[in-house]
GROMACS .gro file of C-alpha atoms in nm:
model
   67
    1MET     CA    1   0.000   0.000   0.000
    2GLY     CA    2   0.135   0.341  -0.097
    3ALA     CA    3   0.169   0.626   0.143
    4GLU     CA    4  -0.079   0.911   0.126
    5PRO     CA    5   0.049   1.209  -0.071
    6GLU     CA    6   0.163   1.506   0.136
    7VAL     CA    7  -0.059   1.811   0.157
    8SER     CA    8   0.082   2.102  -0.040
    9GLY     CA    9   0.170   2.432   0.122
   10LEU     CA   10  -0.091   2.606  -0.091
   11THR     CA   11  -0.361   2.376   0.049
   12VAL     CA   12  -0.253   2.451   0.406
   13LEU     CA   13  -0.257   2.824   0.327
   14ALA     CA   14  -0.605   2.799   0.173
   15TYR     CA   15  -0.740   2.614   0.478
   16GLY     CA   16  -0.584   2.875   0.707
   17ILE     CA   17  -0.739   3.163   0.513
   18GLY     CA   18  -1.072   2.981   0.510
   19GLY     CA   19  -1.057   2.926   0.885
   20LEU     CA   20  -0.981   3.292   0.946
   21GLY     CA   21  -1.268   3.388   0.716
   22LEU     CA   22  -1.510   3.167   0.907
   23ALA     CA   23  -1.390   3.307   1.239
   24GLY     CA   24  -1.435   3.659   1.103
   25ARG     CA   25  -1.783   3.575   0.979
   26PHE     CA   26  -1.874   3.441   1.324
   27LEU     CA   27  -1.748   3.754   1.498
   28HIS     CA   28  -1.925   3.977   1.246
   29LEU     CA   29  -2.256   3.800   1.299
   30TRP     CA   30  -2.223   3.794   1.675
   31LEU     CA   31  -2.074   4.135   1.752
   32VAL     CA   32  -2.168   4.360   1.458
   33GLN     CA   33  -2.507   4.227   1.357
   34GLN     CA   34  -2.596   4.147   1.721
   35LYS     CA   35  -2.722   3.797   1.646
   36GLY     CA   36  -2.718   3.547   1.928
   37LEU     CA   37  -2.418   3.332   2.003
   38VAL     CA   38  -2.599   3.011   1.909
   39VAL     CA   39  -2.742   3.158   1.587
   40SER     CA   40  -2.400   3.287   1.482
   41ALA     CA   41  -2.230   2.957   1.560
   42GLY     CA   42  -2.503   2.764   1.379
   43GLU     CA   43  -2.468   2.972   1.064
   44VAL     CA   44  -2.091   2.935   1.060
   45LEU     CA   45  -2.117   2.560   1.119
   46GLY     CA   46  -2.362   2.535   0.829
   47ILE     CA   47  -2.124   2.725   0.602
   48THR     CA   48  -1.836   2.504   0.717
   49PHE     CA   49  -2.035   2.189   0.643
   50ALA     CA   50  -2.123   2.314   0.294
   51VAL     CA   51  -1.761   2.404   0.217
   52LEU     CA   52  -1.631   2.067   0.340
   53LEU     CA   53  -1.897   1.887   0.137
   54GLY     CA   54  -1.787   2.079  -0.172
   55VAL     CA   55  -1.420   1.997  -0.107
   56SER     CA   56  -1.510   1.631  -0.066
   57VAL     CA   57  -1.706   1.619  -0.393
   58ILE     CA   58  -1.430   1.798  -0.584
   59GLY     CA   59  -1.168   1.561  -0.439
   60THR     CA   60  -1.375   1.259  -0.535
   61VAL     CA   61  -1.422   1.381  -0.892
   62ARG     CA   62  -1.051   1.462  -0.929
   63ARG     CA   63  -0.949   1.122  -0.789
   64ALA     CA   64  -1.190   0.943  -1.025
   65GLN     CA   65  -1.048   1.129  -1.326
   66ARG     CA   66  -0.693   1.018  -1.243
   67ARG     CA   67  -0.782   0.649  -1.269
   0.00000   0.00000   0.00000
């Protein structure tokens, strides 16, 4: 069995920027728009789930095209 390929630096950078964007969105909803803590967290978790689902689908399609 082959080892998993290493994650590129660009991928790590993109995840870091995405994480900061989600944290910023949470703070904006909670502190600027004065939404509740639970509502703000729920919206950010929903966005996170959608983004991770998209990344998973794209990864699956790319992996299937390589074979």
